[in-house]
PDB file of C-alpha atoms in Angstrom:
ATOM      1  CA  UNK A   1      30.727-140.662 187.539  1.00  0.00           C
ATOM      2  CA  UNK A   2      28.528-137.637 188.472  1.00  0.00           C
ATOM      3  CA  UNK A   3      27.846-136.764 192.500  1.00  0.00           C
ATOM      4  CA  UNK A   4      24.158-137.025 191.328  1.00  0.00           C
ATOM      5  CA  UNK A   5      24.794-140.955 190.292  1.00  0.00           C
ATOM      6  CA  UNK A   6      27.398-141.620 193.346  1.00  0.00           C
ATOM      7  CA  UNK A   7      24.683-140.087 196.055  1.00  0.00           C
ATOM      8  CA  UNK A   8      22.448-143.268 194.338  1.00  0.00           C
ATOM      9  CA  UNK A   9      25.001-145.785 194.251  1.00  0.00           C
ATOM     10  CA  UNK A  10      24.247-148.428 197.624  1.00  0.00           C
ATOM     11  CA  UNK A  11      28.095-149.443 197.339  1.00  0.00           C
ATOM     12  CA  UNK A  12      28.790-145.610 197.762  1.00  0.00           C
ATOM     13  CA  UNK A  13      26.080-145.199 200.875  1.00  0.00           C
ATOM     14  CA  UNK A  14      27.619-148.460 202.045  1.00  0.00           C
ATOM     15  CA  UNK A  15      31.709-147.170 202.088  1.00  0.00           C
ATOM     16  CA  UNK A  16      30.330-143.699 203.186  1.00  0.00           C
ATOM     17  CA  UNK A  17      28.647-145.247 206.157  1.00  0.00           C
ATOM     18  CA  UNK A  18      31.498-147.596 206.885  1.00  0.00           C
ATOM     19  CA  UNK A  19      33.838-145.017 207.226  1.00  0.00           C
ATOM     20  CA  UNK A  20      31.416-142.971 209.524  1.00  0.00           C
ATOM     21  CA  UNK A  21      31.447-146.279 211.482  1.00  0.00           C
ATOM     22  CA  UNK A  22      35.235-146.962 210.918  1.00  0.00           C
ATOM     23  CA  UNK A  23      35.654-143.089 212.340  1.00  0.00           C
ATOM     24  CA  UNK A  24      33.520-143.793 215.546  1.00  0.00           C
ATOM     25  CA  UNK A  25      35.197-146.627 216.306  1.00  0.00           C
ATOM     26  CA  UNK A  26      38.558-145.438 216.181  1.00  0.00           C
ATOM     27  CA  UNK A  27      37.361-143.138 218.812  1.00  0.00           C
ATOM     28  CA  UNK A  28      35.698-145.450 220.974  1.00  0.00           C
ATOM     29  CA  UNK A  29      38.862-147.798 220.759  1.00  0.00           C
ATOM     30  CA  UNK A  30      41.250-145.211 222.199  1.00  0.00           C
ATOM     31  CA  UNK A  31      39.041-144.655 225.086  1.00  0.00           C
ATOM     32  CA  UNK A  32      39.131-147.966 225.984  1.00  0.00           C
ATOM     33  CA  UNK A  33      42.880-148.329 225.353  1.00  0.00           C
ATOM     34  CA  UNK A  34      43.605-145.138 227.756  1.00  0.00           C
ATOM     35  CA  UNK A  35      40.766-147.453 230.262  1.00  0.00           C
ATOM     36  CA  UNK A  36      42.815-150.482 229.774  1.00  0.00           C
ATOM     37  CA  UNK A  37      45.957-148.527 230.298  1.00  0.00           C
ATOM     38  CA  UNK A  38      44.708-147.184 233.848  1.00  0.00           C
ATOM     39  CA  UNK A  39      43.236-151.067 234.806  1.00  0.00           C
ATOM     40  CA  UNK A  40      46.982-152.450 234.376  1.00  0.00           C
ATOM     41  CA  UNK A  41      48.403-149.781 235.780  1.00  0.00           C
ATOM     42  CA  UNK A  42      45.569-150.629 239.229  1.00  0.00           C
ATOM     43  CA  UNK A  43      46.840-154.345 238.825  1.00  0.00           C
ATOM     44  CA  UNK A  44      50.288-153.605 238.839  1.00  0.00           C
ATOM     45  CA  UNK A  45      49.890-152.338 242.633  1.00  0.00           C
ATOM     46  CA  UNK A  46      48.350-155.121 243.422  1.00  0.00           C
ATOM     47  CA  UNK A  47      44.704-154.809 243.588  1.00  0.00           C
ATOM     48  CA  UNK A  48      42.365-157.619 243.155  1.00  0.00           C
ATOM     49  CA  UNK A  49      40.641-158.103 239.563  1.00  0.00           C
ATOM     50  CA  UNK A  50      37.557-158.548 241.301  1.00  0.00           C
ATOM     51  CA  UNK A  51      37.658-154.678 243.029  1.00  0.00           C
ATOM     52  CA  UNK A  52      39.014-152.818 239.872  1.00  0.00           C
ATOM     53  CA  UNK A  53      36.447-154.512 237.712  1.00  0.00           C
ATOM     54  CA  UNK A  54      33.497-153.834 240.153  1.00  0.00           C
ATOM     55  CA  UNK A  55      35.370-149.657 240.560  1.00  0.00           C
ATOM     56  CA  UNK A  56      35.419-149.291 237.156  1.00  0.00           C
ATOM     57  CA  UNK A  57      33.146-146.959 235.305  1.00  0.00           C
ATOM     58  CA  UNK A  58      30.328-148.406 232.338  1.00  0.00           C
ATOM     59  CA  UNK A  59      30.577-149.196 230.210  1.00  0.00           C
ATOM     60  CA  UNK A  60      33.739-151.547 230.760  1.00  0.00           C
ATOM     61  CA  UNK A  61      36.932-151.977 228.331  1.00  0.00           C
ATOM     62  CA  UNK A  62      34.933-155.279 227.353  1.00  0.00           C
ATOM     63  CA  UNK A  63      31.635-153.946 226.864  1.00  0.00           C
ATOM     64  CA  UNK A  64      33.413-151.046 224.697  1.00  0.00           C
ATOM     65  CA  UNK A  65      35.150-153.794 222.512  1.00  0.00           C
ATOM     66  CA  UNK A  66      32.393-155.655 221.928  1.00  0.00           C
ATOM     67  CA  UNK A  67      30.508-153.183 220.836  1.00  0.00           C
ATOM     68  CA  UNK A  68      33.260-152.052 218.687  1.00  0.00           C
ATOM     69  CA  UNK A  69      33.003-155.510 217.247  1.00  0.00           C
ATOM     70  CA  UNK A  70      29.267-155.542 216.070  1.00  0.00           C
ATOM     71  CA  UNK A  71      29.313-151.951 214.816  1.00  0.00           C
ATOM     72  CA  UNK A  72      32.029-153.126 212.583  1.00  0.00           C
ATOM     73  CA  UNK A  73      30.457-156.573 211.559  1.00  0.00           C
ATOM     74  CA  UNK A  74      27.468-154.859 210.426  1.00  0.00           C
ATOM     75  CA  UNK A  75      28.822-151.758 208.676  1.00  0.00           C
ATOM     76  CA  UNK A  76      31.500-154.099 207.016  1.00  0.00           C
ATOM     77  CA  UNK A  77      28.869-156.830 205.881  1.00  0.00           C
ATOM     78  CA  UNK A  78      26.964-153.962 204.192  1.00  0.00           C
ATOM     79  CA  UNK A  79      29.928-152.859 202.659  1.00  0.00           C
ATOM     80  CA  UNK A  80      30.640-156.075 201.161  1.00  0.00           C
ATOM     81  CA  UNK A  81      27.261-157.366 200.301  1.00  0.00           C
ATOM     82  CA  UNK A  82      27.156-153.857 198.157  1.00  0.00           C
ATOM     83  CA  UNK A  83      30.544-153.994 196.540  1.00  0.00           C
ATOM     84  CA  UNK A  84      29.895-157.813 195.614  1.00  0.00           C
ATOM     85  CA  UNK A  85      26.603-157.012 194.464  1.00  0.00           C
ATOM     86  CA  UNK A  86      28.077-153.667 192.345  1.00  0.00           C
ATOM     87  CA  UNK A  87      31.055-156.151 190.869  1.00  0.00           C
ATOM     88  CA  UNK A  88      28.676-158.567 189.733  1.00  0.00           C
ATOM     89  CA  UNK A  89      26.567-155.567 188.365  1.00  0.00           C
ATOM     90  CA  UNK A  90      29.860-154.937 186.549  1.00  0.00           C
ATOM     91  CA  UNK A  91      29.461-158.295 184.773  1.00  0.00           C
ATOM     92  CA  UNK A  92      32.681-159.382 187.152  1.00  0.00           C
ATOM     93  CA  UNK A  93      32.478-163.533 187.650  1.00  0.00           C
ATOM     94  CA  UNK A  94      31.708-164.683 191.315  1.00  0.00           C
ATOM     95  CA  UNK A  95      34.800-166.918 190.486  1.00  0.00           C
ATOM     96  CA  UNK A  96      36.546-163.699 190.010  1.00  0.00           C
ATOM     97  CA  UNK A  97      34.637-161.682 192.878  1.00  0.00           C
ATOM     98  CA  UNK A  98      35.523-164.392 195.386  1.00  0.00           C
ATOM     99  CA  UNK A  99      39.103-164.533 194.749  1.00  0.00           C
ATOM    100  CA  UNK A 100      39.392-160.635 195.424  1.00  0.00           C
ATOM    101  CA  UNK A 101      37.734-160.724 198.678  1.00  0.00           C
ATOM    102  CA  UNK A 102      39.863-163.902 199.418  1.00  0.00           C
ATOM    103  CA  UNK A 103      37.236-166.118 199.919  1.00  0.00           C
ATOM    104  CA  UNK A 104      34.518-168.836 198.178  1.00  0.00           C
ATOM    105  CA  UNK A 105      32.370-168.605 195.197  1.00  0.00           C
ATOM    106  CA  UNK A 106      29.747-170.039 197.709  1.00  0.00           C
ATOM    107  CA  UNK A 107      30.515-167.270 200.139  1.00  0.00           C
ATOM    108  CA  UNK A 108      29.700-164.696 197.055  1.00  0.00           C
ATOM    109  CA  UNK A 109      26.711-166.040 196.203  1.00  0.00           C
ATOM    110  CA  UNK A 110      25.559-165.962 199.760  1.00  0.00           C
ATOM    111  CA  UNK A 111      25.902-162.020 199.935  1.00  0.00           C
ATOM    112  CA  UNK A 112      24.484-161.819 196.727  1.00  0.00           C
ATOM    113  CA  UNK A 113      21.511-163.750 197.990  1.00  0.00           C
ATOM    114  CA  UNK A 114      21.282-161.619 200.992  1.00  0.00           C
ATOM    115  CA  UNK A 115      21.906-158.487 198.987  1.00  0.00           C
ATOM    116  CA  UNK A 116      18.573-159.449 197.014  1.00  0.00           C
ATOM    117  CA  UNK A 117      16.861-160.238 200.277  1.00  0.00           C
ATOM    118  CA  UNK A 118      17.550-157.292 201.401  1.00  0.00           C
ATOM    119  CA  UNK A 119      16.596-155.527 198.949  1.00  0.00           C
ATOM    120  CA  UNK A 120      13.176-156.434 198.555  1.00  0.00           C
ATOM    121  CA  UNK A 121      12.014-155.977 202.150  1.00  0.00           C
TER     122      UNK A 121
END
C-alpha cells in the first residue's frame, strides 16, 4: 500500500492518533504513579487523608486517571469503529469481525452504525 493511500486510510489516522494518545498517556500515568508514590509515602507517617489530599497539587492522582481513562475511551473507540468498519470493507463477516475483537455480532454492527453516523455529519 502506497504512503499516498495510507495518509487516506481513517483506520490508519485512527491507529496513528491512538498511539499519539497511547504515548501521552503513558506519560501522564507515570506522573501520577511518582504522585501516588509520594501520597503513600505522606500516609505512612501518619498524616490524615483529609490534609494530604487538600496539600496536594492539581490536578490530583484521581483527576490524572480519569482523564487518562476518557482520552483512551475515545481514541480507542475510534480505533475500533475504523478497523471494524475497514474489515467489513474487506468483505470480512461481522460474525467473523466480532469474534476477533472478542465480542458480539450486535456489538459490530453498533460501531458500524456509528461509523456511518459519523461519517455523514
Amino acid at each position: 500500500m502506497s504512503t499516498h493511500l495510507t495518509e487516506q486510510d481513517p483506520a490508519v489516522r485512527a491507529l496513528t492518533e491512538l498511539m499519539a494518545v497511547l504515548d501521552t498517556c503513558v506519560t501522564e500515568l507515570g506522573g501520577a504513579r511518582a504522585r501516588a508514590e509520594k501520597l503513600l509515602e505522606e500516609r505512612q507517617t501518619g498524616r490524615a487523608w483529609l490534609d494530604i489530599v487538600t496539600a496536594e497539587s492539581r490536578p490530583l492522582v484521581v483527576e490524572q486517571i480519569s482523564s487518562v481513562m476518557a482520552a483512551l475511551a475515545s481514541a480507542g473507540g475510534a480505533w475500533r469503529r475504523e478497523q471494524a468498519y475497514a474489515l467489513a470493507s474487506e468483505q470480512v463477516s461481522i460474525n467473523r469481525i466480532a469474534a476477533m475483537f472478542g465480542v458480539t455480532r450486535q456489538r459490530i454492527s453498533a460501531l458500524l452504525r456509528e461509523r456511518a453516523r459519523g461519517a455523514r455529519d
